[in-house]
Coordinates of N, CA and C in Angstrom, one line a residue:
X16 N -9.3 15.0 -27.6 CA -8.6 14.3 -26.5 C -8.9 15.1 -25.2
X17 N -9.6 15.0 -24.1 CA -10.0 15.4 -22.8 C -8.5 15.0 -22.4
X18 N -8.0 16.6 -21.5 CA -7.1 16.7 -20.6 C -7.1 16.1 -19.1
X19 N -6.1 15.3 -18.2 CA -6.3 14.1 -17.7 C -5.4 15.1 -16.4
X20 N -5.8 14.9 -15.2 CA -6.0 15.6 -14.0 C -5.0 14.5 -13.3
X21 N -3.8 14.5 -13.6 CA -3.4 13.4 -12.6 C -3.2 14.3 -11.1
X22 N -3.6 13.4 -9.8 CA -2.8 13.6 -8.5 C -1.7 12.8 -8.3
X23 N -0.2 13.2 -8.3 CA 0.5 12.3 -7.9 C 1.1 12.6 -7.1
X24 N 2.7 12.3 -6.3 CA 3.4 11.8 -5.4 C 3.2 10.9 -4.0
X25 N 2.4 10.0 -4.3 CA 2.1 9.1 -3.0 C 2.0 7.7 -4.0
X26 N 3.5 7.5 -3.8 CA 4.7 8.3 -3.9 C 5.0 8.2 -5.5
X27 N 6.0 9.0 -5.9 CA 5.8 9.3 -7.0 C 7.0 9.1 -7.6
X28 N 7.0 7.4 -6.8 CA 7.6 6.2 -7.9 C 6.6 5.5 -8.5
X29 N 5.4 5.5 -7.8 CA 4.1 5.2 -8.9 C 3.6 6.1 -10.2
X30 N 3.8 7.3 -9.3 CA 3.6 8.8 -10.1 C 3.9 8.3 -11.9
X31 N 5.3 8.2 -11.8 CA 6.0 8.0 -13.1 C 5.7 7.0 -13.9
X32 N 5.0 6.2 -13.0 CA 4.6 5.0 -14.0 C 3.4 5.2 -14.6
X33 N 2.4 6.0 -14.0 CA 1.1 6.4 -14.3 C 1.4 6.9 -15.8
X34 N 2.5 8.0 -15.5 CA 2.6 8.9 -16.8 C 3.2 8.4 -18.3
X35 N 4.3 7.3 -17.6 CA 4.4 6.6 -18.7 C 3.5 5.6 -19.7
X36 N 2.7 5.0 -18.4 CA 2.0 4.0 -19.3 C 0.9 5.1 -20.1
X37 N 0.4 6.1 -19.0 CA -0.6 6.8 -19.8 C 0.1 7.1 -21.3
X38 N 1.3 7.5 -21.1 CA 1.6 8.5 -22.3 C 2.1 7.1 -23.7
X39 N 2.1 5.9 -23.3 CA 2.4 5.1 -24.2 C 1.2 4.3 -24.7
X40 N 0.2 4.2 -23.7 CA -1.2 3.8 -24.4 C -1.6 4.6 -25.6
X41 N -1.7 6.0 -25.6 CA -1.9 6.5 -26.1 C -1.2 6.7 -27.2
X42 N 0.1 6.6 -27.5 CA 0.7 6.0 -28.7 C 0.3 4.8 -29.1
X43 N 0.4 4.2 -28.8 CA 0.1 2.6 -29.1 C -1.8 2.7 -29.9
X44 N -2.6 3.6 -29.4 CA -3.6 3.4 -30.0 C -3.7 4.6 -30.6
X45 N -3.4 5.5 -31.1 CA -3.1 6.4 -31.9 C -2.1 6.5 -33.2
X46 N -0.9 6.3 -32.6 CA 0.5 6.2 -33.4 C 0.8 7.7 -33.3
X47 N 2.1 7.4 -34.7 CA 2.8 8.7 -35.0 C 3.6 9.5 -33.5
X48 N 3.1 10.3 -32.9 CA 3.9 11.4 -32.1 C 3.1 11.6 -31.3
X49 N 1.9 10.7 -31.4 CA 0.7 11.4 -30.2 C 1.3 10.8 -29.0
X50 N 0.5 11.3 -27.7 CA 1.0 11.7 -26.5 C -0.4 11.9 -25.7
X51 N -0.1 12.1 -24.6 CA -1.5 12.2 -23.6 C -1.8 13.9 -23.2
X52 N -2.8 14.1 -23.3 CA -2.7 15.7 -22.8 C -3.3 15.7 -20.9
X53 N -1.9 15.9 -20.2 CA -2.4 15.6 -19.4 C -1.7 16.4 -18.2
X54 N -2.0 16.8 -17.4 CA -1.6 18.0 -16.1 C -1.0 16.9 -14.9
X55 N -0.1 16.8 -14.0 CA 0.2 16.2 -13.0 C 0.8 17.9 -12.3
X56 N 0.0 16.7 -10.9 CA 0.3 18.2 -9.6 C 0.5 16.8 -8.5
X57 N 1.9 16.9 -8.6 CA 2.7 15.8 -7.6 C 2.5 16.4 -6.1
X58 N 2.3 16.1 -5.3 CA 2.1 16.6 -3.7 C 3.1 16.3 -3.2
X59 N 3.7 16.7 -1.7 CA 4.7 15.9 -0.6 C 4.6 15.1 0.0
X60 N 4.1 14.0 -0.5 CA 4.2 12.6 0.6 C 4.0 12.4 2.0
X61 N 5.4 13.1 1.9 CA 5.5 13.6 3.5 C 4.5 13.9 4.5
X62 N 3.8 14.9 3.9 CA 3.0 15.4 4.7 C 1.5 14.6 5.0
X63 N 1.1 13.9 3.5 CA 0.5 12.8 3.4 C 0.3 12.0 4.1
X64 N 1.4 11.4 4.2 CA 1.6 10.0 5.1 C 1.7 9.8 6.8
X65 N 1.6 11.6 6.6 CA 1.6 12.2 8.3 C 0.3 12.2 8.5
X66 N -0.5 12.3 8.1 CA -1.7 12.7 8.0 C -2.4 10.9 7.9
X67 N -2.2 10.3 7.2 CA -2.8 9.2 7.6 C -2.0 8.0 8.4
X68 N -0.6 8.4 9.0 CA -0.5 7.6 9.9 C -1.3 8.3 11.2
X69 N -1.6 9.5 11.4 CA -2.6 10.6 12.3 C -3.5 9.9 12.7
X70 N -4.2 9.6 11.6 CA -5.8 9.3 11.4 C -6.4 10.7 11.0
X71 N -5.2 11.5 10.4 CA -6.6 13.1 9.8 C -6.5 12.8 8.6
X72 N -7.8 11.8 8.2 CA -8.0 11.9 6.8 C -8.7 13.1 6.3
X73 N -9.1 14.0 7.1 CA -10.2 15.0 7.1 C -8.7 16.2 6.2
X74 N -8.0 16.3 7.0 CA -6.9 17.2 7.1 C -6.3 16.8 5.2
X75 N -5.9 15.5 4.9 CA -5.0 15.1 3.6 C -6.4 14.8 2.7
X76 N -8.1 14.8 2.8 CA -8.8 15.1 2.1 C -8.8 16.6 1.6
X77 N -8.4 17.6 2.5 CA -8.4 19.0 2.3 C -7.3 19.3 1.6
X78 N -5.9 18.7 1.5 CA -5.1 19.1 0.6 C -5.3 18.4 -0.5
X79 N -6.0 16.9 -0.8 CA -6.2 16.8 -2.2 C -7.0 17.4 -3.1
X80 N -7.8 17.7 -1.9 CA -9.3 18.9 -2.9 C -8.9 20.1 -3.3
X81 N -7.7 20.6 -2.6 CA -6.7 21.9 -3.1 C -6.3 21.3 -4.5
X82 N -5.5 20.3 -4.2 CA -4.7 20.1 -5.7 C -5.3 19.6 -6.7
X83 N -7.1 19.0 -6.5 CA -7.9 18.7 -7.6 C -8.5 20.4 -8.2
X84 N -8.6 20.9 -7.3 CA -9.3 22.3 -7.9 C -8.2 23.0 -8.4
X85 N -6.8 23.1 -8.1 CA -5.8 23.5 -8.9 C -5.6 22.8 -10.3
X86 N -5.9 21.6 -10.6 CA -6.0 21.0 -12.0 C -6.9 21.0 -12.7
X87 N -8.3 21.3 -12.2 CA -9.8 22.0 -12.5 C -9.6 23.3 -13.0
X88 N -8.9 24.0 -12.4 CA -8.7 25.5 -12.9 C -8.0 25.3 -14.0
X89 N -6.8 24.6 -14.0 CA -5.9 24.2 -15.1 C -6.0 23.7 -16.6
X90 N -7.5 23.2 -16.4 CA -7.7 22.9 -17.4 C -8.2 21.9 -17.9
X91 N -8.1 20.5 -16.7 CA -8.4 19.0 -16.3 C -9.9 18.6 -16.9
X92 N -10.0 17.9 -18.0 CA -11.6 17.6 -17.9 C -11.9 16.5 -16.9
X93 N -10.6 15.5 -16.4 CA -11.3 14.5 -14.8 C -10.6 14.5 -14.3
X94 N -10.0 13.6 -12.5 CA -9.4 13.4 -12.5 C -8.8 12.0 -11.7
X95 N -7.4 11.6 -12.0 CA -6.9 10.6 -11.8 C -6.4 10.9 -10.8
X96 N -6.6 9.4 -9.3 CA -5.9 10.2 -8.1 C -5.0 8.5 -8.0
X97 N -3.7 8.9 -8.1 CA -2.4 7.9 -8.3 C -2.3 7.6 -6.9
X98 N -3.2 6.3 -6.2 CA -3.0 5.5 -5.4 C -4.1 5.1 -4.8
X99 N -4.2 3.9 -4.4 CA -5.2 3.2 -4.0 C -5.5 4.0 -2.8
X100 N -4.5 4.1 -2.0 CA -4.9 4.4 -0.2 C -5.9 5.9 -0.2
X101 N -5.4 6.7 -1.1 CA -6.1 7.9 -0.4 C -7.7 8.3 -1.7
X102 N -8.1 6.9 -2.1 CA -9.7 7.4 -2.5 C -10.3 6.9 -1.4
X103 N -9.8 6.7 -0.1 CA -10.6 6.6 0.8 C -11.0 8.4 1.3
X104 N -10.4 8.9 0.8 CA -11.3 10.4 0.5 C -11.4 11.2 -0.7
X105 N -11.8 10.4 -1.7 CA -12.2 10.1 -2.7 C -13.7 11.2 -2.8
X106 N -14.4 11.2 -2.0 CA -15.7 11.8 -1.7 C -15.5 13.6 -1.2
X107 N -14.5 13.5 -0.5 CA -13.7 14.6 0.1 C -13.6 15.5 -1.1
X108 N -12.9 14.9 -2.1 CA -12.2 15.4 -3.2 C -13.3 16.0 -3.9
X109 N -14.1 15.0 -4.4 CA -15.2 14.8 -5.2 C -15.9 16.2 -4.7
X110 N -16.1 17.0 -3.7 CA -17.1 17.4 -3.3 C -16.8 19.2 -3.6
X111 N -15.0 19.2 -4.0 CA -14.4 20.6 -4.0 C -14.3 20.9 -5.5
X112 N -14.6 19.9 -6.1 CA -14.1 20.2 -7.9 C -15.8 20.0 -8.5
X113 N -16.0 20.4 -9.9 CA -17.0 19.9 -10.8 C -16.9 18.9 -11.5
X114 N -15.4 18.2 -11.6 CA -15.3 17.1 -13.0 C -15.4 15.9 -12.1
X115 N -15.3 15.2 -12.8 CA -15.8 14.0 -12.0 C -13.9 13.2 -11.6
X116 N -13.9 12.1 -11.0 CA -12.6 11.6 -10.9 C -13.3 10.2 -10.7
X117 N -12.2 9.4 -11.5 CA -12.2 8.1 -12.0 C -11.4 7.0 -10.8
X118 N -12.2 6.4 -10.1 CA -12.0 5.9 -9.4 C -10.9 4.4 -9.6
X119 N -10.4 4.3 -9.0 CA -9.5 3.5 -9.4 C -9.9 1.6 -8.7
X120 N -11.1 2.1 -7.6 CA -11.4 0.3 -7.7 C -12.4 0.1 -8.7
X121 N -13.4 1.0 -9.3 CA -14.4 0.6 -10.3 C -13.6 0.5 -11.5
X122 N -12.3 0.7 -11.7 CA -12.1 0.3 -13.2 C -11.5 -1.0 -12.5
X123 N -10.7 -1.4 -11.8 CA -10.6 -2.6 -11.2 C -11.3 -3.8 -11.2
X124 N -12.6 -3.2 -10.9 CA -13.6 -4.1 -10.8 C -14.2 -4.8 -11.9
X125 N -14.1 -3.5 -12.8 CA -15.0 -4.5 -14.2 C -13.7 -5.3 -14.7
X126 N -12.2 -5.0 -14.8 CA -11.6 -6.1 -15.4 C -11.7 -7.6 -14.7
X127 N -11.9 -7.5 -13.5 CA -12.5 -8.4 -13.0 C -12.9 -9.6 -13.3
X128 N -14.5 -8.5 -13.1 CA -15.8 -9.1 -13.6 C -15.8 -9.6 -15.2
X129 N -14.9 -8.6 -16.3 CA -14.6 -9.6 -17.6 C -13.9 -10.9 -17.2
X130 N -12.9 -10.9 -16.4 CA -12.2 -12.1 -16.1 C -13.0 -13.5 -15.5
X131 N -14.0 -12.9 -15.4 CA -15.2 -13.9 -14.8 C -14.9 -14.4 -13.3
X132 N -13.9 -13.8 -12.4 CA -13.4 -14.0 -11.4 C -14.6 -14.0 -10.0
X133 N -14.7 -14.7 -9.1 CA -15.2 -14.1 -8.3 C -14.9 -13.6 -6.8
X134 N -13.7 -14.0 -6.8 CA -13.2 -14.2 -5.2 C -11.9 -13.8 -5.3
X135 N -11.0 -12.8 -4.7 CA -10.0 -12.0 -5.2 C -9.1 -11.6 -3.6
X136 N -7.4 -12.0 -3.6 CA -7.0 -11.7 -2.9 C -6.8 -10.3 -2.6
X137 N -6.7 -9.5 -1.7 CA -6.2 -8.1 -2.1 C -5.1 -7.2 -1.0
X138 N -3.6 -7.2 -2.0 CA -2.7 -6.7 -0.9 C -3.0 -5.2 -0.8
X139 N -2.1 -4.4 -0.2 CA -2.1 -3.4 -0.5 C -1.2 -2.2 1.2
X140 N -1.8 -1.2 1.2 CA -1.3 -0.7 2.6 C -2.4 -1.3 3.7
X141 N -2.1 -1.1 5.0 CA -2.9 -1.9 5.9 C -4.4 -1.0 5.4
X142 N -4.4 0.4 5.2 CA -5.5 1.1 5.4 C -6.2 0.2 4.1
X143 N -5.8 0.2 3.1 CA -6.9 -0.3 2.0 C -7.0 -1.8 2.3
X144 N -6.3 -2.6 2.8 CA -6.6 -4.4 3.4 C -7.8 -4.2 4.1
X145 N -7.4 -3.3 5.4 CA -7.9 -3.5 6.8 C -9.5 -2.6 7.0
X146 N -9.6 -1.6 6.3 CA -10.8 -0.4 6.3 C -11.5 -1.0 4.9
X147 N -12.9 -0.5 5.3 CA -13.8 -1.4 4.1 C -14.1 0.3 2.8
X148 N -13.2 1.4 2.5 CA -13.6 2.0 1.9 C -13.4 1.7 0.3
X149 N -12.4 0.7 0.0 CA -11.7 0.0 -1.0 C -12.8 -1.4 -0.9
X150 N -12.5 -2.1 0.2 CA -13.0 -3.9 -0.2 C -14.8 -3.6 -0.3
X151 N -15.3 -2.3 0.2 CA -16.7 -2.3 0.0 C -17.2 -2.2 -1.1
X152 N -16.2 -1.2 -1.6 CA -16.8 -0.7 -3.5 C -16.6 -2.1 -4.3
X153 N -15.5 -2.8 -4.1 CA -15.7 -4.2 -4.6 C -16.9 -5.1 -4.3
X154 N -16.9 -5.3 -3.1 CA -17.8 -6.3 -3.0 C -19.5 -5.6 -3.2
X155 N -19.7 -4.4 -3.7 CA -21.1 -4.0 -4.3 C -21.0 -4.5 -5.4
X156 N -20.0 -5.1 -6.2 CA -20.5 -5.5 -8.1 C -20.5 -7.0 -7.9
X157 N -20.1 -7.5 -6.4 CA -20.6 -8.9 -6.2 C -18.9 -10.1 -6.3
X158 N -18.1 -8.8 -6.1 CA -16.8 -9.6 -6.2 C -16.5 -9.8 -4.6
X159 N -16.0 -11.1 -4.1 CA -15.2 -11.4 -2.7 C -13.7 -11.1 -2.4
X160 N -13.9 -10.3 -1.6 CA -12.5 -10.1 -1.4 C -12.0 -10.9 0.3
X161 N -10.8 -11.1 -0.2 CA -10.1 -12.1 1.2 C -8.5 -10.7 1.4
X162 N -7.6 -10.8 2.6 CA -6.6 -10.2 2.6 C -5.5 -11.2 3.4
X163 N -4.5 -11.0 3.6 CA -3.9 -11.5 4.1 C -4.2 -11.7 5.9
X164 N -3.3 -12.2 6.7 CA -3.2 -12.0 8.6 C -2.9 -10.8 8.7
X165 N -3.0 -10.6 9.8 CA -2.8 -9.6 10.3 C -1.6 -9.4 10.3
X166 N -0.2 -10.1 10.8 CA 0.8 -10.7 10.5 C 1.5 -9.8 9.1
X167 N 1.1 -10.9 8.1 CA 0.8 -10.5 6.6 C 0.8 -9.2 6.2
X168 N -0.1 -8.7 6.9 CA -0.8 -7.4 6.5 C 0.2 -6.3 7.0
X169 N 0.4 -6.4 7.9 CA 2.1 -5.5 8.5 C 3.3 -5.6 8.1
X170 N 3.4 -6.6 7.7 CA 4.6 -6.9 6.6 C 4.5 -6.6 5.3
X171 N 3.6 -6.5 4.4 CA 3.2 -6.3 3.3 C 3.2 -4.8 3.3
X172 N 2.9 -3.8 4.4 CA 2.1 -2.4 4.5 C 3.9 -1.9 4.7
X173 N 4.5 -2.9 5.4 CA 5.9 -2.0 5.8 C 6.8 -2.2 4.5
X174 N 6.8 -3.3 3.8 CA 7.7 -3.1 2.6 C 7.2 -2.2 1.6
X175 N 6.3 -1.4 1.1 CA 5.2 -0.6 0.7 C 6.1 0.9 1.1
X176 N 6.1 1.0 2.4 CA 6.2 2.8 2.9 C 8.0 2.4 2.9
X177 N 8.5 1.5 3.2 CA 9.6 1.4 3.9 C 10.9 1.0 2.5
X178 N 10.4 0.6 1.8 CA 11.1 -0.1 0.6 C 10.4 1.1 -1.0
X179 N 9.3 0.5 -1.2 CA 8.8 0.1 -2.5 C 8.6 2.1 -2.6
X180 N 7.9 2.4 -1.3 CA 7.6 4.5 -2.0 C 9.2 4.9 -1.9
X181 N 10.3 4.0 -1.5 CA 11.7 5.0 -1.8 C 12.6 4.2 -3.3
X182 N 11.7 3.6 -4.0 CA 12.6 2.9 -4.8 C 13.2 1.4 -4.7
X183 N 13.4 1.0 -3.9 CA 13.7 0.0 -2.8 C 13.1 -1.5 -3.3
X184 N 14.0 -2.1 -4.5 CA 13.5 -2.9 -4.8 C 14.1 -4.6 -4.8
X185 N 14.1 -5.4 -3.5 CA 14.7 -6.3 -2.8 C 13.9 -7.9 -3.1
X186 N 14.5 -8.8 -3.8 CA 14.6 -9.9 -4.1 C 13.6 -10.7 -2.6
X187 N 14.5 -10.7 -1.1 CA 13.7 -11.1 -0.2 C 12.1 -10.5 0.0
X188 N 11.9 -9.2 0.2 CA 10.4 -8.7 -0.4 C 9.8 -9.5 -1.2
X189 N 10.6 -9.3 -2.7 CA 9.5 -10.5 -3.5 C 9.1 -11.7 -3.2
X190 N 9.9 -12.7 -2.6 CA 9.6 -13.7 -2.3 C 8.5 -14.2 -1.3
X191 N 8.5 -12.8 -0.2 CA 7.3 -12.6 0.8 C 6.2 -12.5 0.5
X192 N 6.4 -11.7 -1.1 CA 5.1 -11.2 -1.3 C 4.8 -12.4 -2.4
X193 N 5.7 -13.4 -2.4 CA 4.8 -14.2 -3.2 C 4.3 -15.5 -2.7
X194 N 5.0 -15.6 -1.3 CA 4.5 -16.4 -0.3 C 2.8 -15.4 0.5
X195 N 2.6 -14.6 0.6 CA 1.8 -14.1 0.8 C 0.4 -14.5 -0.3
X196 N 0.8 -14.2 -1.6 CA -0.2 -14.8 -2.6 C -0.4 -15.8 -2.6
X197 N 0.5 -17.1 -2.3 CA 0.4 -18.4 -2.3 C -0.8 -18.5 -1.3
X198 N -1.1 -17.9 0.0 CA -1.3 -18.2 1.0 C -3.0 -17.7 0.4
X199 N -2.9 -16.6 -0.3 CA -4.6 -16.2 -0.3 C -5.2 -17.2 -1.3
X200 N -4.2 -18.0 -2.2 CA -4.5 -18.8 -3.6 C -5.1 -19.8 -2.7
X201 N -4.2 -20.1 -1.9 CA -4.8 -22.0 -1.1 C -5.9 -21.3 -0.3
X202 N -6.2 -19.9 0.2 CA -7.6 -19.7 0.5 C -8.4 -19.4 0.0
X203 N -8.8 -19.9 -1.6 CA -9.6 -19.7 -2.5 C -9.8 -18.2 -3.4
X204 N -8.7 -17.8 -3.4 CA -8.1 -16.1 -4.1 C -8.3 -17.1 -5.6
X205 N -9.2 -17.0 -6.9 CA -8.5 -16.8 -8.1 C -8.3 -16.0 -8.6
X206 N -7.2 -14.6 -8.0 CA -7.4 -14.0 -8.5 C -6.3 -13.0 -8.0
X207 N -5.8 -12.1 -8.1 CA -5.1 -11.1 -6.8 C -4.8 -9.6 -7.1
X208 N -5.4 -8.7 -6.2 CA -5.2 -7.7 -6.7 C -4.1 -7.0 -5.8
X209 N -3.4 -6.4 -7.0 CA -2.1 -5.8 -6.2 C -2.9 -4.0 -6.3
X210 N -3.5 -3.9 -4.5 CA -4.0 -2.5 -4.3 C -3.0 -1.4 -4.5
X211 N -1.7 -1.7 -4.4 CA -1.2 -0.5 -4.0 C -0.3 0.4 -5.4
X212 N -0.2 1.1 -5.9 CA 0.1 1.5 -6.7 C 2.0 1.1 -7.3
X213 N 2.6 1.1 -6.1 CA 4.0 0.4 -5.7 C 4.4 -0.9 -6.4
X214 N 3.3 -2.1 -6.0 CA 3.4 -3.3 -6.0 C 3.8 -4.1 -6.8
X215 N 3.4 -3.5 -8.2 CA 3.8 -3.9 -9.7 C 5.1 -3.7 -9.9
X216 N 6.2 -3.0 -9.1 CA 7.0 -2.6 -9.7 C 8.0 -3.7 -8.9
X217 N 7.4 -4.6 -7.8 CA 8.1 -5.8 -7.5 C 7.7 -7.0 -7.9
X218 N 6.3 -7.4 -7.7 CA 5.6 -8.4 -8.1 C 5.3 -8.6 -9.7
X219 N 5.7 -9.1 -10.6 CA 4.9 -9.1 -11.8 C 4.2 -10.7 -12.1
X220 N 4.0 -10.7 -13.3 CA 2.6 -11.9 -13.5 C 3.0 -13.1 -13.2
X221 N 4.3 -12.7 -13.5 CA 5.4 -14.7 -13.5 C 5.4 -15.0 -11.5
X222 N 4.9 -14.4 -10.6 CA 5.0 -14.4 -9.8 C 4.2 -15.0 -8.8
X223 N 3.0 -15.6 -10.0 CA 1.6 -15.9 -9.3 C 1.0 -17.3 -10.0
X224 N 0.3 -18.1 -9.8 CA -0.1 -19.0 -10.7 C -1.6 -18.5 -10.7
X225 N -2.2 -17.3 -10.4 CA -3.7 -16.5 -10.5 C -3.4 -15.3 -11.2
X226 N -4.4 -14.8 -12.0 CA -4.1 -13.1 -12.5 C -3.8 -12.2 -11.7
X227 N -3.0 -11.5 -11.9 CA -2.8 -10.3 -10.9 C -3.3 -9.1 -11.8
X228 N -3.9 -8.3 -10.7 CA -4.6 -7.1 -11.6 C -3.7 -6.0 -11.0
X229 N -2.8 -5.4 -11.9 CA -2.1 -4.6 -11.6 C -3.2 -2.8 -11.5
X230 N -3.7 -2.5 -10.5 CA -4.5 -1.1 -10.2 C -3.5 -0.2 -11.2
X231 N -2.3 0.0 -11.2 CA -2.0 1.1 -11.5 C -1.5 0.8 -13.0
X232 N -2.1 0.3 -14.0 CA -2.2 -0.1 -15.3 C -3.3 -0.5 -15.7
X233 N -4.0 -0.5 -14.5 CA -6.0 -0.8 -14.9 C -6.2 1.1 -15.2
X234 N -5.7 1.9 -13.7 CA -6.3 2.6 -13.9 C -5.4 3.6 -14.9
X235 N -4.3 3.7 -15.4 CA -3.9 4.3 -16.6 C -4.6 3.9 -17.9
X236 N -4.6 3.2 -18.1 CA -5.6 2.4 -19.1 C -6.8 2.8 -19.6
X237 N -7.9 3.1 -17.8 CA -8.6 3.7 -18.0 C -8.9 5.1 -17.9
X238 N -7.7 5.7 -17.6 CA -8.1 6.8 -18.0 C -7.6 7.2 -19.4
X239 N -6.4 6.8 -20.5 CA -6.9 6.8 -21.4 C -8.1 6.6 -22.5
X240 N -8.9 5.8 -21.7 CA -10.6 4.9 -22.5 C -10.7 6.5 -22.1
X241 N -11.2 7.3 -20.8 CA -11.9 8.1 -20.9 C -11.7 9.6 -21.7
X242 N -10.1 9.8 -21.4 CA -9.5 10.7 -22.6 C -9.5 11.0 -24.2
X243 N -9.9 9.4 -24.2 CA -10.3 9.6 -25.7 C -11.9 9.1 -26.1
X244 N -13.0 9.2 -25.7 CA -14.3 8.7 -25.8 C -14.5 10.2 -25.9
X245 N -15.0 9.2 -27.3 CA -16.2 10.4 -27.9 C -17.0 10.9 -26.9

């Protein structure tokens, strides 16, 4: 079993879900008492979220490449970075460690592409809607991605930082965010991807009349496939 490099606290009410599902996949296809072997180095948000409301992605790519080479030392054979928004320095990261890190839209993508889908709504923070470093790696395997209004997109990005990273889990939100899907469905979405690692823990499947591809259960998922491959 290869040791699993998580980066978490952005925010690390996702964090916990990563660790869970990771650590119950891995029961579930193992049995008995097995468990994930796996490092988490939770960061401050805070400082995070200062940093990309700034615009210094340069600055919060330098402290993730700290905490990827601190889990590299540790012992990490890859690693997992727990949130859509910040593999937009993904490359950043990539460039201070040797192990590789598992991207969280390419495992997105091929569930996808199994689903035969080709045109895909996608919520998320404004930075992963609005910046093409997320909707571009999709649309290279030949998937369409649509997002909400602009409107939409500020509303969606504020229940996210303002609600959903403090726990903050409100009935009216859901309903926004299911009027929000309705709206990408009647613009030809079969499909919806919830970007943000948060999102699942308001939105679930009964919520949509299209698949929702929950990221942060694609990408626990996959990083168990890679923790345990021969």
């Amino acid at each position: 079993m290869k040791v699993i490099g998580l980066i978490g606290g952005m925010s690390w009410e996702s964090s916990a879900l990563y660790y869970r599902m990771i650590n119950e996949e891995v029961r579930s296809r193992l049995g008995g008492l097995h468990s994930a072997k796996c490092l988490l180095y939770s960061v401050d948000f805070e400082e995070i979220e200062r940093y990309q409301a700034e615009g210094a992605w340069e600055k919060a790519g330098e402290v993730l490449g700290q905490t990827a080479r601190a889990l590299e030392k540790g012992g990490a054979d890859f690693i997992v970075i727990c949130t859509n928004t910040m593999h937009k320095v993904v490359d950043d990261i990539q460039s201070q460690i040797q192990i590789p890190i598992l991207h969280i839209a390419d495992a997105t993508a091929v569930q996808i592409k199994e689903s035969q889908i080709q045109k895909v709504g996608l919520l998320g923070t404004k930075y992963t809607m609005e910046q093409d470093f997320y909707k571009s790696r999709l649309e290279l395997t030949g998937i369409q991605v649509i997002v909400p209004d602009r409107d939409d997109r500020e509303a969606v990005n504020k229940i996210i930082y303002e609600e959903l990273c403090l726990g903050k889990i409100h009935q009216e939100s859901r309903d926004y965010y299911k009027k929000v899907i309705q709206g990408l469905i009647e613009s030809g979405a079969e499909g919806i991807i919830l970007g943000c690692t948060e999102i699942g823990l308001l939105v679930k499947p009964e919520d949509a009349e299209v698949p929702l591809f929950d990221t942060t259960y694609i990408h626990a998922c996959e990083a168990v496939n890679m923790s345990l491959k021969a």
